CSV table of C-alpha atoms in Angstrom, one decimal:
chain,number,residue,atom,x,y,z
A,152,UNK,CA,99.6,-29.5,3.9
A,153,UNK,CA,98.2,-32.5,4.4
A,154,UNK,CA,95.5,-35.2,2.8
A,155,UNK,CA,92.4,-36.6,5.3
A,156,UNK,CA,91.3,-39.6,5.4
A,157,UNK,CA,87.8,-41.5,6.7
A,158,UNK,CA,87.8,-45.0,7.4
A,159,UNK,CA,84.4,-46.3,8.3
A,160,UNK,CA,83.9,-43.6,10.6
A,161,UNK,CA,80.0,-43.7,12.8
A,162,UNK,CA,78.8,-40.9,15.1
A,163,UNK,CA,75.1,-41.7,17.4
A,164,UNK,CA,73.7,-39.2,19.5
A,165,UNK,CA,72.2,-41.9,21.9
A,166,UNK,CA,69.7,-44.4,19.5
A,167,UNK,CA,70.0,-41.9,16.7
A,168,UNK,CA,72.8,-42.5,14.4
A,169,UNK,CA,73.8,-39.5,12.5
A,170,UNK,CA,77.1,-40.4,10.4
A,171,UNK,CA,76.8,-44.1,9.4
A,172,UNK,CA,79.8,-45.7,8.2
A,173,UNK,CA,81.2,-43.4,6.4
A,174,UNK,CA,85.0,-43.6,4.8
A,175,UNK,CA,86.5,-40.7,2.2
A,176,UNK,CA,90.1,-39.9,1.2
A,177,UNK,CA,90.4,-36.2,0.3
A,178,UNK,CA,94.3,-35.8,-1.3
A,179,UNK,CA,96.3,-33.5,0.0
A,180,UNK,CA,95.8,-30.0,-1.7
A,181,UNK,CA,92.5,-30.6,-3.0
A,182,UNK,CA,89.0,-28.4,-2.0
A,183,UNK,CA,86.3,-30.9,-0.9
A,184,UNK,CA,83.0,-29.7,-0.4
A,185,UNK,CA,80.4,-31.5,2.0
A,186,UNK,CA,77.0,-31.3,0.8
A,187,UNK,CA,73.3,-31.8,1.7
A,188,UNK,CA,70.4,-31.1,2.9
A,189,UNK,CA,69.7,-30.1,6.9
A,190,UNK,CA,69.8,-32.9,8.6
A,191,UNK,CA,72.0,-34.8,6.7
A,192,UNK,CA,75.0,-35.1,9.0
A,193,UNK,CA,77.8,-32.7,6.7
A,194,UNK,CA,78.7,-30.3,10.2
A,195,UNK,CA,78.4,-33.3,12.0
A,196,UNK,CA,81.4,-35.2,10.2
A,197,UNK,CA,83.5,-31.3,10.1
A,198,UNK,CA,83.5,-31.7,13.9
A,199,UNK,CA,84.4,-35.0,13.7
A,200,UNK,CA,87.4,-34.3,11.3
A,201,UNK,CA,88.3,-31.5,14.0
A,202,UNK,CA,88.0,-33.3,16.6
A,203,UNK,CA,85.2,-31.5,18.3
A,204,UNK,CA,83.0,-34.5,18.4
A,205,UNK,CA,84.2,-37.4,18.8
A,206,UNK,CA,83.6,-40.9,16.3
A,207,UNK,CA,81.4,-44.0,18.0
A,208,UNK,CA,83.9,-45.8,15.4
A,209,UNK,CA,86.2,-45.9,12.7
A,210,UNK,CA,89.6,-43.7,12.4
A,211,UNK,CA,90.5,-40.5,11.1
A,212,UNK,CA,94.1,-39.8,9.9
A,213,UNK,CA,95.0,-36.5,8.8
A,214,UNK,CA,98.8,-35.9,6.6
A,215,UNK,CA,99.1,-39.9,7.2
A,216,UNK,CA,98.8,-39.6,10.8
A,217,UNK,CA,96.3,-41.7,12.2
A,218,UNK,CA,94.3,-38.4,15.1
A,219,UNK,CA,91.2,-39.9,16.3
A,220,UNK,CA,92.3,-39.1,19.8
A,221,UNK,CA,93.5,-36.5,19.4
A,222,UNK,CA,92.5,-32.9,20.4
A,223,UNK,CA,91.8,-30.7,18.3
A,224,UNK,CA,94.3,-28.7,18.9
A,225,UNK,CA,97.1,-31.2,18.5
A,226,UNK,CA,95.4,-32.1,14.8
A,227,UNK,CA,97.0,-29.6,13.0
A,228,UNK,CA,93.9,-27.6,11.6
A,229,UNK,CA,92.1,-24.4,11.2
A,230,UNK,CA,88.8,-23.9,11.2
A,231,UNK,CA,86.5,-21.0,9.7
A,232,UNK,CA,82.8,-20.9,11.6
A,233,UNK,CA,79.9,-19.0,10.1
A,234,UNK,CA,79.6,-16.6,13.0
A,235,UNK,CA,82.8,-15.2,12.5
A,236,UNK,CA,84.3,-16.3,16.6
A,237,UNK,CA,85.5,-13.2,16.9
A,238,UNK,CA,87.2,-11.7,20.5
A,239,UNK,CA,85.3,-8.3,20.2
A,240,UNK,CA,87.8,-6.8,22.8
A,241,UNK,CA,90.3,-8.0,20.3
A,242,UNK,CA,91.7,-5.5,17.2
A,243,UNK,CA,91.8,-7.5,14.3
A,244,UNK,CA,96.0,-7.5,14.4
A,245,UNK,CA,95.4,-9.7,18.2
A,246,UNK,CA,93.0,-11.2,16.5
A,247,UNK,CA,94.6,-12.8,14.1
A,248,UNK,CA,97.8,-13.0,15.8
A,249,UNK,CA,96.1,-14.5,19.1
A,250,UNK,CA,97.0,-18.5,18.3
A,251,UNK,CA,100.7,-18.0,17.4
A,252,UNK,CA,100.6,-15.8,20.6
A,253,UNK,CA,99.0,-18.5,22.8
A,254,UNK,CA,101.8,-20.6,21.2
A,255,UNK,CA,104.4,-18.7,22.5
A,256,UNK,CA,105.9,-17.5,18.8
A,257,UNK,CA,108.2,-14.5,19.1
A,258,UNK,CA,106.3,-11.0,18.7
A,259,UNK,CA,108.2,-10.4,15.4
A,260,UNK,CA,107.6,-13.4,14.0
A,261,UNK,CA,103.8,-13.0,14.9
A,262,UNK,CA,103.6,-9.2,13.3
A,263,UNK,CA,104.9,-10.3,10.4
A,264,UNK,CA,102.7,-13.2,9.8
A,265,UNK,CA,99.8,-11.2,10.7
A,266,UNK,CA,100.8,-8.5,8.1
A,267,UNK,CA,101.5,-10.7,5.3
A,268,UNK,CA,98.1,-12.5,6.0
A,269,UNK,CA,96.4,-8.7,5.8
A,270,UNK,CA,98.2,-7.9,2.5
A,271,UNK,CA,96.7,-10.9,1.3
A,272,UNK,CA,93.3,-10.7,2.4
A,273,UNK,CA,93.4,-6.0,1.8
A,274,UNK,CA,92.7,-6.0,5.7
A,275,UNK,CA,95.9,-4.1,5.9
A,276,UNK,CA,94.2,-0.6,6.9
A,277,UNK,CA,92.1,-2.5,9.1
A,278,UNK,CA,94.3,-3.9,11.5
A,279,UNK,CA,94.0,-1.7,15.0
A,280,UNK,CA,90.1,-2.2,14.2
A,281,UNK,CA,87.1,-3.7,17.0
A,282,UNK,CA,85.2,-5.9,15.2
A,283,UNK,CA,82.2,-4.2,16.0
A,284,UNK,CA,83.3,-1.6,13.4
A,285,UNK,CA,83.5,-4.5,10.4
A,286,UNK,CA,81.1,-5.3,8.1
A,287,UNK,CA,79.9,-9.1,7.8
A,288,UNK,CA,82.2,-9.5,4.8
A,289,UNK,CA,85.6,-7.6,6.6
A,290,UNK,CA,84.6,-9.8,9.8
A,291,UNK,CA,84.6,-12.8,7.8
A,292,UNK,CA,88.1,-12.1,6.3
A,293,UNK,CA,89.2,-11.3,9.6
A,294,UNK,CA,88.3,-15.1,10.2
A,295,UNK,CA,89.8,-16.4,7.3
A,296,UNK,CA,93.1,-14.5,8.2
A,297,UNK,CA,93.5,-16.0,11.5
A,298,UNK,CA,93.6,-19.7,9.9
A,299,UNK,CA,95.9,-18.9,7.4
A,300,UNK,CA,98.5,-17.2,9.8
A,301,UNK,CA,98.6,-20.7,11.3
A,302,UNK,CA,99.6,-22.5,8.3
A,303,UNK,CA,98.0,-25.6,9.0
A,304,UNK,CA,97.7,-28.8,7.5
A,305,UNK,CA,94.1,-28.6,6.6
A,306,UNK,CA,91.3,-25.7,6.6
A,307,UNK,CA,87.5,-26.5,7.8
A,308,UNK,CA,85.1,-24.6,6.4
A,309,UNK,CA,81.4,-24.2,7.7
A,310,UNK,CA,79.3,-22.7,6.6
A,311,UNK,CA,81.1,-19.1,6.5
A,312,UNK,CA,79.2,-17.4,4.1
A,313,UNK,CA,75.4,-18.2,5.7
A,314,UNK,CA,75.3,-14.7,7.6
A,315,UNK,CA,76.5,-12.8,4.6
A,316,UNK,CA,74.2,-11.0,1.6
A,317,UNK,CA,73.8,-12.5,-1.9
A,318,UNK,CA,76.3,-10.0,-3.4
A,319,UNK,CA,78.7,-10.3,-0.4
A,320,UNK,CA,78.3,-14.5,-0.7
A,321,UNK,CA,79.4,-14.1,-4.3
A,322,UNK,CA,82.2,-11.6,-3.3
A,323,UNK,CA,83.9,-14.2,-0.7
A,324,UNK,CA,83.1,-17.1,-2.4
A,325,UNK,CA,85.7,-15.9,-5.4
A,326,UNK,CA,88.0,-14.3,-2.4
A,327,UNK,CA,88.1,-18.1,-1.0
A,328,UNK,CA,88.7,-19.7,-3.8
A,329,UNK,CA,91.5,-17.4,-5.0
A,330,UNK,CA,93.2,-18.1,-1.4
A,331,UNK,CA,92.8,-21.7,-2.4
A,332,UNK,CA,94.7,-21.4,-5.5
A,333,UNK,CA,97.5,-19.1,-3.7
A,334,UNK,CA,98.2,-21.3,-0.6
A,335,UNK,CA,96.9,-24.6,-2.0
A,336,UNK,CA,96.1,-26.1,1.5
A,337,UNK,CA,93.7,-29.0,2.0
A,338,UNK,CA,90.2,-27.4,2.3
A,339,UNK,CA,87.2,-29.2,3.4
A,340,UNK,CA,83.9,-26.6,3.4
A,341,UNK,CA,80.1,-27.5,4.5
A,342,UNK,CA,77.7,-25.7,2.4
A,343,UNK,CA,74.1,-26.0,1.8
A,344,UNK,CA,74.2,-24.1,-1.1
A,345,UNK,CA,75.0,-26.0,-4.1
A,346,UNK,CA,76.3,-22.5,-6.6
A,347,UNK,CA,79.1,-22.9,-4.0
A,348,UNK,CA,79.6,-26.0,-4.2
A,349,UNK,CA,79.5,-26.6,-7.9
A,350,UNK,CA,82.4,-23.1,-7.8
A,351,UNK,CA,84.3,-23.8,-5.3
A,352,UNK,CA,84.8,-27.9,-4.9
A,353,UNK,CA,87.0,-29.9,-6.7
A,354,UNK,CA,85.8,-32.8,-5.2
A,355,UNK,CA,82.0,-32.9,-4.1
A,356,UNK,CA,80.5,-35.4,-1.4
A,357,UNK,CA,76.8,-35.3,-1.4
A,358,UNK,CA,75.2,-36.4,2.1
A,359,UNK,CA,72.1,-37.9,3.1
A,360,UNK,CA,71.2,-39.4,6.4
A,361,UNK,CA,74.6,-39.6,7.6
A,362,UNK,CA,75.4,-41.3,4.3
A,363,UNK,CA,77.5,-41.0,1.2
A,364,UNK,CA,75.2,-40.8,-1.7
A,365,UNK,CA,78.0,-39.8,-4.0
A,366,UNK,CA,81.5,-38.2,-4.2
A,367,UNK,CA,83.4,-37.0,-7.1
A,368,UNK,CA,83.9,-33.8,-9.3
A,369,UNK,CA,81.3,-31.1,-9.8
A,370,UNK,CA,81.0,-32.1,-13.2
A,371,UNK,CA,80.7,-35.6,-12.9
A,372,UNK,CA,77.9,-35.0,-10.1
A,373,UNK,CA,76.3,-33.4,-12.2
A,374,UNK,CA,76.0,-35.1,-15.0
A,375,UNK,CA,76.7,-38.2,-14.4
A,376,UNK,CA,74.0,-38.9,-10.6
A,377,UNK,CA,74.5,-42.1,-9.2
A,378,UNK,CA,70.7,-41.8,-8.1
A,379,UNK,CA,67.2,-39.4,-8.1
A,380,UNK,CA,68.8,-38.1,-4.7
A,381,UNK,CA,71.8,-36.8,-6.6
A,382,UNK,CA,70.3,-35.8,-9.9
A,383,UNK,CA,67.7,-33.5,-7.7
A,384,UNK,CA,69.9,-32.1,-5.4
A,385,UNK,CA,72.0,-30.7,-7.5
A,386,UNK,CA,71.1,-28.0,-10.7
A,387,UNK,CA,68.8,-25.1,-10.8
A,388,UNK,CA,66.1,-24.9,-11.7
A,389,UNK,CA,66.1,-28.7,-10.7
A,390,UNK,CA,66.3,-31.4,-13.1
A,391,UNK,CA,62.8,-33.1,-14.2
A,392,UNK,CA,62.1,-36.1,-12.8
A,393,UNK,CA,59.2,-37.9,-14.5
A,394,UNK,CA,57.9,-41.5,-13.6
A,395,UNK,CA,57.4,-43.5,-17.0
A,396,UNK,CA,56.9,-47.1,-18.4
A,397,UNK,CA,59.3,-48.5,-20.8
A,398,UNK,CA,58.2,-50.0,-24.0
A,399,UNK,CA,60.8,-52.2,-25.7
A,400,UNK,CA,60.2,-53.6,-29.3
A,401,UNK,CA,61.8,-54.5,-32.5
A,402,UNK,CA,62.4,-50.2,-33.5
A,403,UNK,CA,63.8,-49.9,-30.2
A,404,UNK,CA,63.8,-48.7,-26.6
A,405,UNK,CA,61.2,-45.8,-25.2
A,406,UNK,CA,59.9,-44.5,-22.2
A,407,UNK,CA,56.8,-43.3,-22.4
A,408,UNK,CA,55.7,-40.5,-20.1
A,409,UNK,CA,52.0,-40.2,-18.2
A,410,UNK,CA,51.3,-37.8,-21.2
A,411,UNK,CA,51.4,-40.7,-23.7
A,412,UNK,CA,54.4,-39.2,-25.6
A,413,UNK,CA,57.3,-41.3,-25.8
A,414,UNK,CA,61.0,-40.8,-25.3
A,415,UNK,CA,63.9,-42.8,-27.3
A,416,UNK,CA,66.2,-44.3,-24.9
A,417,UNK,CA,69.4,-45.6,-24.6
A,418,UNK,CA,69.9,-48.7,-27.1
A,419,UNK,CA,71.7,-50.1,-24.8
A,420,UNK,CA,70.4,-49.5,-21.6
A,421,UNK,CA,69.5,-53.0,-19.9
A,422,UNK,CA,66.2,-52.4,-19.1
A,423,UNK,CA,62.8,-55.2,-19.5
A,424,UNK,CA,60.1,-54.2,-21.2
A,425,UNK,CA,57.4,-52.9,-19.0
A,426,UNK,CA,59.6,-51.7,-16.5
A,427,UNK,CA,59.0,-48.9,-14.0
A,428,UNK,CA,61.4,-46.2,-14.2
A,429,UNK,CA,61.9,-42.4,-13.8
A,430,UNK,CA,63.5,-39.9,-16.7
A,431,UNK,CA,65.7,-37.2,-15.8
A,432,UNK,CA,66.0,-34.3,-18.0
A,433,UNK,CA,68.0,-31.1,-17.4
A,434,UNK,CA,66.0,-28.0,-18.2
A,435,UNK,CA,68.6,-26.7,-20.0
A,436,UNK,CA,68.5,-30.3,-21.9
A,437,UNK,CA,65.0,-29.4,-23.3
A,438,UNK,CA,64.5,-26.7,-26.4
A,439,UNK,CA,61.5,-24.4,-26.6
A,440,UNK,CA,60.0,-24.9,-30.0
A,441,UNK,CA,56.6,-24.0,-31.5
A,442,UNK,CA,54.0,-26.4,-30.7
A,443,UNK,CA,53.4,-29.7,-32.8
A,444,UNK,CA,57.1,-30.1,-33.3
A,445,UNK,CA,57.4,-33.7,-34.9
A,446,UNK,CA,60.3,-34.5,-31.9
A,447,UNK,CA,58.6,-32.6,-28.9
A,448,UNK,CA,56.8,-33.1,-26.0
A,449,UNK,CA,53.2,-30.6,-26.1
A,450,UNK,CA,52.7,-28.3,-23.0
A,451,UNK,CA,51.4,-25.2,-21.9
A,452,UNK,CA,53.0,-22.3,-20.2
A,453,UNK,CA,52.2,-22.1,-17.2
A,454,UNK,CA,55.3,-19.6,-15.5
A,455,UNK,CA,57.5,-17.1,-17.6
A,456,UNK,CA,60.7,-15.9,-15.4
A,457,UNK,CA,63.2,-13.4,-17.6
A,458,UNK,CA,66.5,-12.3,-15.6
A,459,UNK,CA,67.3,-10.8,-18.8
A,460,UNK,CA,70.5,-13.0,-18.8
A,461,UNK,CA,68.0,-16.4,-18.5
A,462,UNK,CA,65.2,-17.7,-19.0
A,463,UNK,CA,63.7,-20.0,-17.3
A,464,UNK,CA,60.0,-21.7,-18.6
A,465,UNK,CA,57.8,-23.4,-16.7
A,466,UNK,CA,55.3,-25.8,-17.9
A,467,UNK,CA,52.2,-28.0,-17.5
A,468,UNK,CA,51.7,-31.2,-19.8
A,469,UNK,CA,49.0,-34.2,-19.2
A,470,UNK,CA,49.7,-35.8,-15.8
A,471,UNK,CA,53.4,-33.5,-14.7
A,472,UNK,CA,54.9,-30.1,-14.9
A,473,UNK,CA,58.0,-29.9,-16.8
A,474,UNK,CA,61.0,-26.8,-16.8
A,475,UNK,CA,63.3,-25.3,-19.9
A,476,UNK,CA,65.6,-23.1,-19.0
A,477,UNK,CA,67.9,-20.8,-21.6
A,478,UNK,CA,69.7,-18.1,-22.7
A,479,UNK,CA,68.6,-16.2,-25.6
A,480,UNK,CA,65.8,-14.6,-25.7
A,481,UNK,CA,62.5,-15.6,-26.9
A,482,UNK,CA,58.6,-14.4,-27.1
A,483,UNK,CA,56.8,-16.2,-25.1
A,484,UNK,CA,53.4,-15.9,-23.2
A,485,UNK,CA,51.7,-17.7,-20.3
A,486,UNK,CA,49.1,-20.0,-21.3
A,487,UNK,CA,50.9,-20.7,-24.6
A,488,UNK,CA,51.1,-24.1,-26.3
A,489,UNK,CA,54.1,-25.2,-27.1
A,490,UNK,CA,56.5,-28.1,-27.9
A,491,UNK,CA,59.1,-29.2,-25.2
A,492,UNK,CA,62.0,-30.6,-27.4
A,493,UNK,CA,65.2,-33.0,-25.5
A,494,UNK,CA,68.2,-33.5,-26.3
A,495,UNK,CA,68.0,-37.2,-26.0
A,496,UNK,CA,72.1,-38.3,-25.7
A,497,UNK,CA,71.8,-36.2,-22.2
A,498,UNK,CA,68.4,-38.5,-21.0
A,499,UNK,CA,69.1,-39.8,-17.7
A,500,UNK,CA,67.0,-43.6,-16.4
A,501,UNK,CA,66.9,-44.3,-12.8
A,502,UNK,CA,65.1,-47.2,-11.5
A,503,UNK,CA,62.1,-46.4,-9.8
A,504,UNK,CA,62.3,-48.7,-6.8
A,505,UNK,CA,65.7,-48.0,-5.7
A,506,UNK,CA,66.3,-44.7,-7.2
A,507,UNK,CA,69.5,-45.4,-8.9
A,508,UNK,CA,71.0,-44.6,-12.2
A,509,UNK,CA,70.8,-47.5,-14.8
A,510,UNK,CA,73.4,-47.0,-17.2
A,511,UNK,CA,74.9,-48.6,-20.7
């Protein structure tokens, strides 16, 4: 095993520049998850780390050894690709067995990895399989097994669940994380998809324009957004974001929202009075109660969907839409008024300007 490590590390494509100065440490053992929208440069800096692209500048150093020259195949990694990579000549035993055989390991040694490695992942009855007879999921363990039979340093992950169905996604999501637990390697894994990144990362890094926005547990992303960026990103339904004024007086601090209704802040937030700024409030931070509740906000239905697990309430006040989402059960109707109630402690301020989070 091994830990990575960034150190202002830029990648340009000609004038445009698609990782800017970026620097990370994962530790050694721990699941990272790379994060962001398209564009943002998160496959982009997986290459880099596996030395398929190379850097413009800065140094990568992977189990304290410094590889930005390196070849990839001298870095000590593994890497799973969404469209499987598969040799379709190949039966999934020479699949998985073709990198120890192209690094001359006895035949033994090779069969035996490969059959442990199939135990593990129930490919066992599989084996003396095409690929052409998997389904997306089998095909996708197939790729799995063949970077674990190398026991490398680190895993790269990208994207290896995009070609898969929503039940199948779920299936090998929990499949990769249990492998996680089991062999404990460094991970690193591009997503798009944030219910994956949220389950599987124990350390998140949200990207935008070849940036770092923010890096640090799923919990602590999520509750705790250094900016709008962050705070909308991640959560769904997605958090309410609502430009407001703040009024500061002798009874305390507000913001008060296009509707006219006021929110109770912070005490200590250090914010001026007339201030620009935008609220964030979770949907699952705002309580559905019956309208002209003394602490609420008034709105109107406007959107009603019931999993039957969840619901999730969308609707319109003076100005902006607002969402509530919960568990239990409640009668509710389109077009009805009601009162949107928040839980204040959980409030988030950001300035507006900047975007980021003012805090205590």
């Amino acid at each position: 095993m091994g830990s990575v490590s960034l150190r202002n590390v830029s990648k340009s494509f000609g004038s445009v520049d698609v990782i800017r100065n970026v620097s990370l440490d994962i530790e050694e053992g721990e699941f990272c998850v790379l994060i962001g929208p398209s564009g943002s440069g998160k496959s982009t800096l997986l290459r880099i780390i596996a030395g398929l692209e190379e850097v413009s500048s800065g140094e990568i150093s992977i189990a304290n050894r410094v590889v930005t020259e390196e070849q990839p195949k001298e870095r000590d990694i593994a890497m799973v690709f969404q469209t499987y990579a598969l040799y379709p000549q190949m039966t999934v035993r020479e699949n998985m067995g073709f990198a120890l055989k192209l690094a001359k390991m006895p035949k033994s040694e090779i069969a035996e990895k490969v059959e442990k490695t199939a135990n593990m992942l129930e490919l066992e009855h599989l084996l003396d399989r095409l690929p052409k007879d998997l389904s997306g999921g089998q095909r996708q363990r197939v790729s799995m097994g063949r970077a674990i039979v190398r026991n490398p340093a680190v895993f790269l992950f990208d994207e290896p669940l995009s070609n898969l169905d929503a039940k199948l996604r779920t299936q090998v999501r929990g499949e990769i994380a249990d492998l996680h637990k089991s062999l404990g390697t460094t991970s690193i894994y591009v997503t798009h998809d944030q219910i994956e990144a949220m389950t599987l990362g124990q350390k998140i890094v949200v990207l935008k324009d070849g940036m770092i926005y923010q890096c640090g547990s799923p919990l602590q992303l999520y509750q705790e957004p250094d900016n709008t960026f962050v705070a909308g990103f991640l959560g769904s339904p997605s958090i309410n974001l609502i430009d407001c004024v703040v009024m500061k007086d002798s009874s305390g601090l507000f913001a008060k929202l296009p509707s006219g209704d006021v929110i109770k802040l912070d005490q200590n937030l250090a914010i001026d009075d007339g201030a620009k700024v935008v609220v964030g409030i979770r949907p699952e931070h705002l309580t559905v109660e019956d309208s002209g509740h003394k602490d609420g906000l008034n709105a109107v239905i406007n959107t009603i969907e019931n999993t039957g697990s969840d619901m999730v309430v969308m609707c319109s006040l003076p100005s902006f839409n607002m969402t509530s989402a919960f568990k239990e059960q409640k009668s509710l109707s389109v077009g009805q008024e009601i009162s949107l109630v928040p839980e204040l402690s959980t409030v988030l301020v950001f300035d507006e300007k900047t975007g980021n989070r003012i805090r205590a």
